[in-house]
Coordinates of N, CA and C in Angstrom, one line a residue:
X1 N 79.0 -109.8 89.7 CA 80.4 -109.7 89.4 C 81.2 -110.0 90.7
X2 N 82.1 -111.0 90.6 CA 82.9 -111.5 91.7 C 84.1 -110.6 91.8
X3 N 84.4 -110.1 92.9 CA 85.6 -109.3 93.1 C 86.7 -110.2 93.8
X4 N 87.9 -110.0 93.3 CA 89.0 -110.8 93.8 C 90.1 -109.9 94.3
X5 N 90.6 -110.1 95.5 CA 91.7 -109.3 96.0 C 92.9 -110.1 96.4
X6 N 94.0 -109.9 95.8 CA 95.2 -110.7 96.1 C 96.1 -110.0 97.1
X7 N 96.9 -110.7 97.8 CA 97.9 -110.1 98.7 C 99.0 -111.2 99.0
X8 N 100.1 -110.7 99.5 CA 101.1 -111.6 99.9 C 102.4 -111.6 99.1
X9 N 102.4 -110.9 98.0 CA 103.5 -110.8 97.1 C 104.7 -110.1 97.8
X10 N 105.9 -110.2 97.2 CA 107.0 -109.5 97.8 C 108.3 -109.9 97.0
X11 N 109.4 -109.5 97.7 CA 110.7 -109.8 97.1 C 111.5 -110.8 98.0
X12 N 112.0 -111.9 97.4 CA 112.7 -112.9 98.1 C 113.9 -113.3 97.3
X13 N 114.9 -113.9 98.0 CA 116.0 -114.5 97.3 C 115.6 -115.9 96.8
X14 N 116.4 -116.4 95.9 CA 116.2 -117.7 95.3 C 116.2 -118.8 96.5
X15 N 115.3 -119.7 96.5 CA 115.2 -120.7 97.5 C 114.2 -120.3 98.6
X16 N 113.8 -119.0 98.6 CA 112.8 -118.5 99.6 C 111.4 -118.9 99.4
X17 N 110.5 -118.5 100.2 CA 109.1 -118.8 100.2 C 108.2 -117.6 100.3
X18 N 107.1 -117.7 99.7 CA 106.0 -116.7 99.9 C 104.7 -117.4 99.9
X19 N 103.7 -116.8 100.5 CA 102.3 -117.4 100.5 C 101.4 -116.3 100.0
X20 N 100.7 -116.5 98.9 CA 99.8 -115.6 98.4 C 98.4 -115.9 98.9
X21 N 97.6 -114.9 99.0 CA 96.2 -115.1 99.4 C 95.3 -114.3 98.4
X22 N 94.1 -114.9 98.2 CA 93.1 -114.2 97.3 C 91.8 -114.4 98.0
X23 N 91.1 -113.3 98.3 CA 89.8 -113.3 98.9 C 88.8 -112.9 97.8
X24 N 87.8 -113.7 97.7 CA 86.7 -113.5 96.7 C 85.5 -112.9 97.5
X25 N 84.7 -112.1 96.7 CA 83.5 -111.4 97.3 C 82.4 -112.4 97.5
X26 N 82.4 -113.5 96.8 CA 81.4 -114.6 97.0 C 82.0 -115.9 96.5
X27 N 81.3 -117.0 96.9 CA 81.8 -118.3 96.6 C 81.8 -118.6 95.1
X28 N 82.9 -119.2 94.6 CA 82.9 -119.7 93.2 C 83.5 -121.1 93.3
X29 N 83.1 -122.0 92.4 CA 83.5 -123.4 92.5 C 84.9 -123.6 92.1
X30 N 85.4 -122.9 91.1 CA 86.7 -123.1 90.6 C 87.5 -121.8 90.8
X31 N 88.7 -122.0 91.3 CA 89.6 -120.9 91.5 C 91.0 -121.3 91.1
X32 N 91.9 -120.3 91.0 CA 93.2 -120.7 90.6 C 94.1 -119.4 90.5
X33 N 95.3 -119.7 90.1 CA 96.3 -118.6 89.9 C 97.0 -118.7 88.6
X34 N 97.2 -117.5 88.0 CA 98.0 -117.4 86.8 C 99.0 -116.3 87.0
X35 N 100.0 -116.2 86.1 CA 101.1 -115.2 86.3 C 101.5 -114.6 85.0
X36 N 102.1 -113.5 85.0 CA 102.6 -112.8 83.8 C 103.9 -112.2 84.1
X37 N 104.9 -112.7 83.5 CA 106.3 -112.1 83.6 C 106.4 -110.9 82.6
X38 N 107.4 -110.0 82.9 CA 107.6 -108.9 82.0 C 107.9 -109.4 80.6
X39 N 107.2 -108.8 79.6 CA 107.5 -109.1 78.2 C 106.9 -110.5 77.8
X40 N 106.1 -111.1 78.6 CA 105.6 -112.4 78.3 C 104.1 -112.4 78.4
X41 N 103.4 -113.4 77.8 CA 102.0 -113.5 78.0 C 101.6 -114.2 79.3
X42 N 100.4 -114.2 79.7 CA 100.0 -114.8 80.9 C 100.1 -116.4 80.8
X43 N 100.3 -117.0 81.9 CA 100.4 -118.5 81.9 C 99.8 -119.0 83.2
X44 N 99.1 -120.1 83.1 CA 98.4 -120.7 84.2 C 99.4 -121.3 85.2
X45 N 99.2 -121.2 86.5 CA 100.0 -121.8 87.5 C 99.3 -122.9 88.2
X46 N 98.1 -122.7 88.6 CA 97.3 -123.8 89.2 C 95.8 -123.6 89.1
X47 N 95.1 -124.6 89.2 CA 93.6 -124.6 89.3 C 93.2 -125.5 90.4
X48 N 92.2 -125.0 91.2 CA 91.8 -125.8 92.4 C 90.3 -125.8 92.5
X49 N 89.6 -126.9 92.7 CA 88.2 -126.9 92.8 C 87.7 -126.8 94.3
X50 N 86.5 -126.8 94.5 CA 85.9 -126.6 95.8 C 86.2 -127.7 96.8
X51 N 86.6 -128.9 96.2 CA 87.0 -130.0 97.1 C 88.5 -130.0 97.5
X52 N 89.2 -129.0 96.9 CA 90.6 -128.9 97.2 C 91.5 -129.6 96.3
X53 N 91.0 -130.2 95.2 CA 91.8 -130.9 94.3 C 92.4 -129.9 93.4
X54 N 93.8 -129.9 93.2 CA 94.5 -128.9 92.5 C 95.4 -129.6 91.4
X55 N 95.6 -128.9 90.4 CA 96.5 -129.3 89.3 C 97.4 -128.1 89.0
X56 N 98.6 -128.4 88.5 CA 99.7 -127.4 88.5 C 100.4 -127.4 87.1
X57 N 101.0 -126.2 86.8 CA 101.9 -126.1 85.8 C 103.1 -127.0 86.1
X58 N 103.7 -127.7 85.1 CA 104.8 -128.6 85.4 C 105.9 -128.0 86.2
X59 N 106.4 -126.8 85.9 CA 107.6 -126.3 86.5 C 107.4 -125.9 87.9
X60 N 106.1 -125.8 88.4 CA 105.9 -125.4 89.8 C 105.5 -126.6 90.6
X61 N 105.1 -127.7 90.0 CA 104.6 -128.9 90.7 C 105.7 -129.4 91.6
X62 N 105.3 -129.6 92.9 CA 106.2 -130.0 93.9 C 106.8 -128.8 94.7
X63 N 106.7 -127.6 94.2 CA 107.2 -126.4 94.9 C 106.1 -125.6 95.4
X64 N 105.0 -125.5 94.6 CA 103.8 -124.7 94.9 C 102.7 -125.5 95.4
X65 N 101.9 -125.1 96.3 CA 100.7 -125.8 96.8 C 99.6 -124.8 96.9
X66 N 98.5 -125.2 96.3 CA 97.2 -124.4 96.4 C 96.3 -125.0 97.4
X67 N 95.6 -124.1 98.1 CA 94.6 -124.6 99.1 C 93.5 -123.6 99.1
X68 N 92.4 -124.0 99.7 CA 91.2 -123.1 99.8 C 90.6 -123.2 101.2
X69 N 90.1 -122.0 101.6 CA 89.2 -121.9 102.8 C 87.9 -121.5 102.3
X70 N 87.0 -122.5 102.1 CA 85.7 -122.2 101.5 C 84.9 -121.3 102.4
X71 N 84.9 -121.4 103.7 CA 84.1 -120.5 104.5 C 84.5 -119.1 104.4
X72 N 85.8 -118.8 104.1 CA 86.3 -117.5 103.9 C 86.4 -117.0 102.5
X73 N 86.0 -117.9 101.6 CA 86.0 -117.6 100.1 C 87.5 -117.2 99.7
X74 N 88.4 -117.9 100.2 CA 89.8 -117.6 100.0 C 90.6 -118.7 99.4
X75 N 91.5 -118.4 98.5 CA 92.4 -119.4 97.9 C 93.8 -118.9 98.2
X76 N 94.7 -119.9 98.5 CA 96.0 -119.6 98.9 C 97.0 -120.2 97.9
X77 N 98.2 -119.7 97.8 CA 99.2 -120.3 97.0 C 100.5 -120.2 97.8
X78 N 100.9 -121.4 98.4 CA 102.2 -121.5 99.1 C 103.3 -121.8 98.1
X79 N 104.2 -120.9 98.0 CA 105.3 -121.1 97.0 C 106.6 -121.2 97.8
X80 N 107.2 -122.4 97.6 CA 108.5 -122.7 98.2 C 109.6 -122.9 97.1
X81 N 110.8 -122.8 97.6 CA 112.0 -122.9 96.7 C 111.8 -122.0 95.4
X82 N 111.5 -120.8 95.7 CA 111.2 -119.9 94.6 C 112.5 -119.6 93.8
X83 N 112.4 -119.5 92.5 CA 113.5 -119.3 91.6 C 113.3 -118.0 90.8
X84 N 114.4 -117.4 90.2 CA 114.2 -116.2 89.5 C 113.2 -116.2 88.4
X85 N 113.1 -117.4 87.8 CA 112.1 -117.6 86.7 C 110.6 -117.5 87.2
X86 N 110.4 -117.5 88.5 CA 109.1 -117.4 89.0 C 108.7 -115.9 89.2
X87 N 109.6 -115.0 88.9 CA 109.3 -113.6 89.0 C 108.2 -113.2 88.0
X88 N 107.1 -112.6 88.5 CA 106.0 -112.3 87.7 C 105.0 -111.6 88.6
X89 N 104.0 -111.0 87.9 CA 102.8 -110.6 88.6 C 101.8 -111.8 88.7
X90 N 101.4 -112.1 89.9 CA 100.5 -113.2 90.1 C 99.1 -112.8 90.3
X91 N 98.2 -113.4 89.5 CA 96.8 -113.1 89.6 C 95.9 -114.2 90.0
X92 N 94.9 -113.9 90.7 CA 93.9 -114.9 91.1 C 92.8 -114.9 90.1
X93 N 92.3 -116.1 89.8 CA 91.2 -116.2 88.8 C 90.1 -117.1 89.5
X94 N 88.8 -116.9 89.0 CA 87.7 -117.6 89.5 C 86.7 -117.8 88.4
X95 N 86.0 -119.0 88.5 CA 84.9 -119.3 87.6 C 83.8 -120.0 88.4
X96 N 82.5 -119.7 88.0 CA 81.4 -120.3 88.8 C 81.2 -121.8 88.4
X97 N 81.7 -122.2 87.3 CA 81.4 -123.6 86.9 C 82.5 -124.5 87.3
X98 N 82.3 -125.8 86.9 CA 83.3 -126.8 87.3 C 84.6 -126.5 86.7
X99 N 85.7 -127.0 87.4 CA 87.0 -126.8 86.9 C 87.3 -127.7 85.7
X100 N 87.8 -127.2 84.6 CA 88.2 -128.0 83.5 C 89.7 -128.6 83.8
X101 N 90.2 -129.4 83.0 CA 91.6 -129.8 83.1 C 92.5 -128.6 83.1
X102 N 93.7 -128.7 83.8 CA 94.6 -127.5 83.8 C 95.0 -127.1 82.4
X103 N 95.0 -125.8 82.2 CA 95.3 -125.2 80.8 C 96.2 -124.0 81.1
X104 N 97.4 -124.1 80.5 CA 98.3 -123.0 80.6 C 97.8 -121.6 80.2
X105 N 96.8 -121.7 79.2 CA 96.3 -120.5 78.6 C 94.9 -120.2 78.9
X106 N 94.4 -120.7 80.0 CA 93.0 -120.5 80.4 C 92.7 -119.1 80.7
X107 N 91.5 -118.6 80.2 CA 91.1 -117.3 80.5 C 89.9 -117.3 81.5
X108 N 90.2 -116.8 82.6 CA 89.2 -116.8 83.7 C 88.1 -115.8 83.6
X109 N 86.9 -116.2 84.1 CA 85.8 -115.3 84.0 C 86.0 -114.0 84.9
X110 N 86.6 -114.3 86.1 CA 86.9 -113.2 87.0 C 88.4 -113.2 87.3
X111 N 88.9 -112.0 87.4 CA 90.4 -111.9 87.7 C 90.7 -110.8 88.7
X112 N 91.7 -111.0 89.5 CA 92.1 -110.0 90.4 C 93.0 -109.0 89.8
X113 N 93.5 -108.1 90.6 CA 94.4 -107.0 90.1 C 95.9 -107.4 90.2
X114 N 96.2 -108.5 90.9 CA 97.5 -109.0 90.9 C 98.4 -108.6 92.1
X115 N 99.4 -109.4 92.4 CA 100.4 -109.1 93.4 C 101.7 -109.5 92.8
X116 N 102.7 -108.6 93.0 CA 104.0 -108.8 92.4 C 104.9 -109.8 93.2
X117 N 105.5 -110.7 92.6 CA 106.5 -111.6 93.2 C 107.8 -111.4 92.4
X118 N 108.9 -111.1 93.2 CA 110.2 -110.9 92.6 C 111.2 -111.8 93.3
X119 N 111.9 -112.6 92.5 CA 112.9 -113.5 93.1 C 114.2 -113.2 92.6
X120 N 115.2 -112.9 93.5 CA 116.5 -112.5 93.0 C 117.5 -113.7 93.2
X121 N 118.5 -113.8 92.3 CA 119.4 -114.9 92.3 C 120.5 -114.7 93.3

């Protein structure tokens, strides 16, 4: 069982930035982030493979950047120009297998407990 621990959430004003981190208890090939806003279902944000190739939800492409530190079993999500619609609980996900194409509704094998991101206008 892979354990995932997220950190880095917080409250910012629109246009601000945050960097989320997720530390995994062991290496997994495919990692990513998804989010869930109040009253809505979960939606994928990004998926990134062990080589650092990432794919993104359209509305965050160009504002969010995923990266990995393989030696530290850590995945990051740099979020710039945050908007109120980005407000959500952000979760880290991991899978041992190859990364499939980005899917808004992907269900990850392993999931973290989440970190809250709140953006005020």
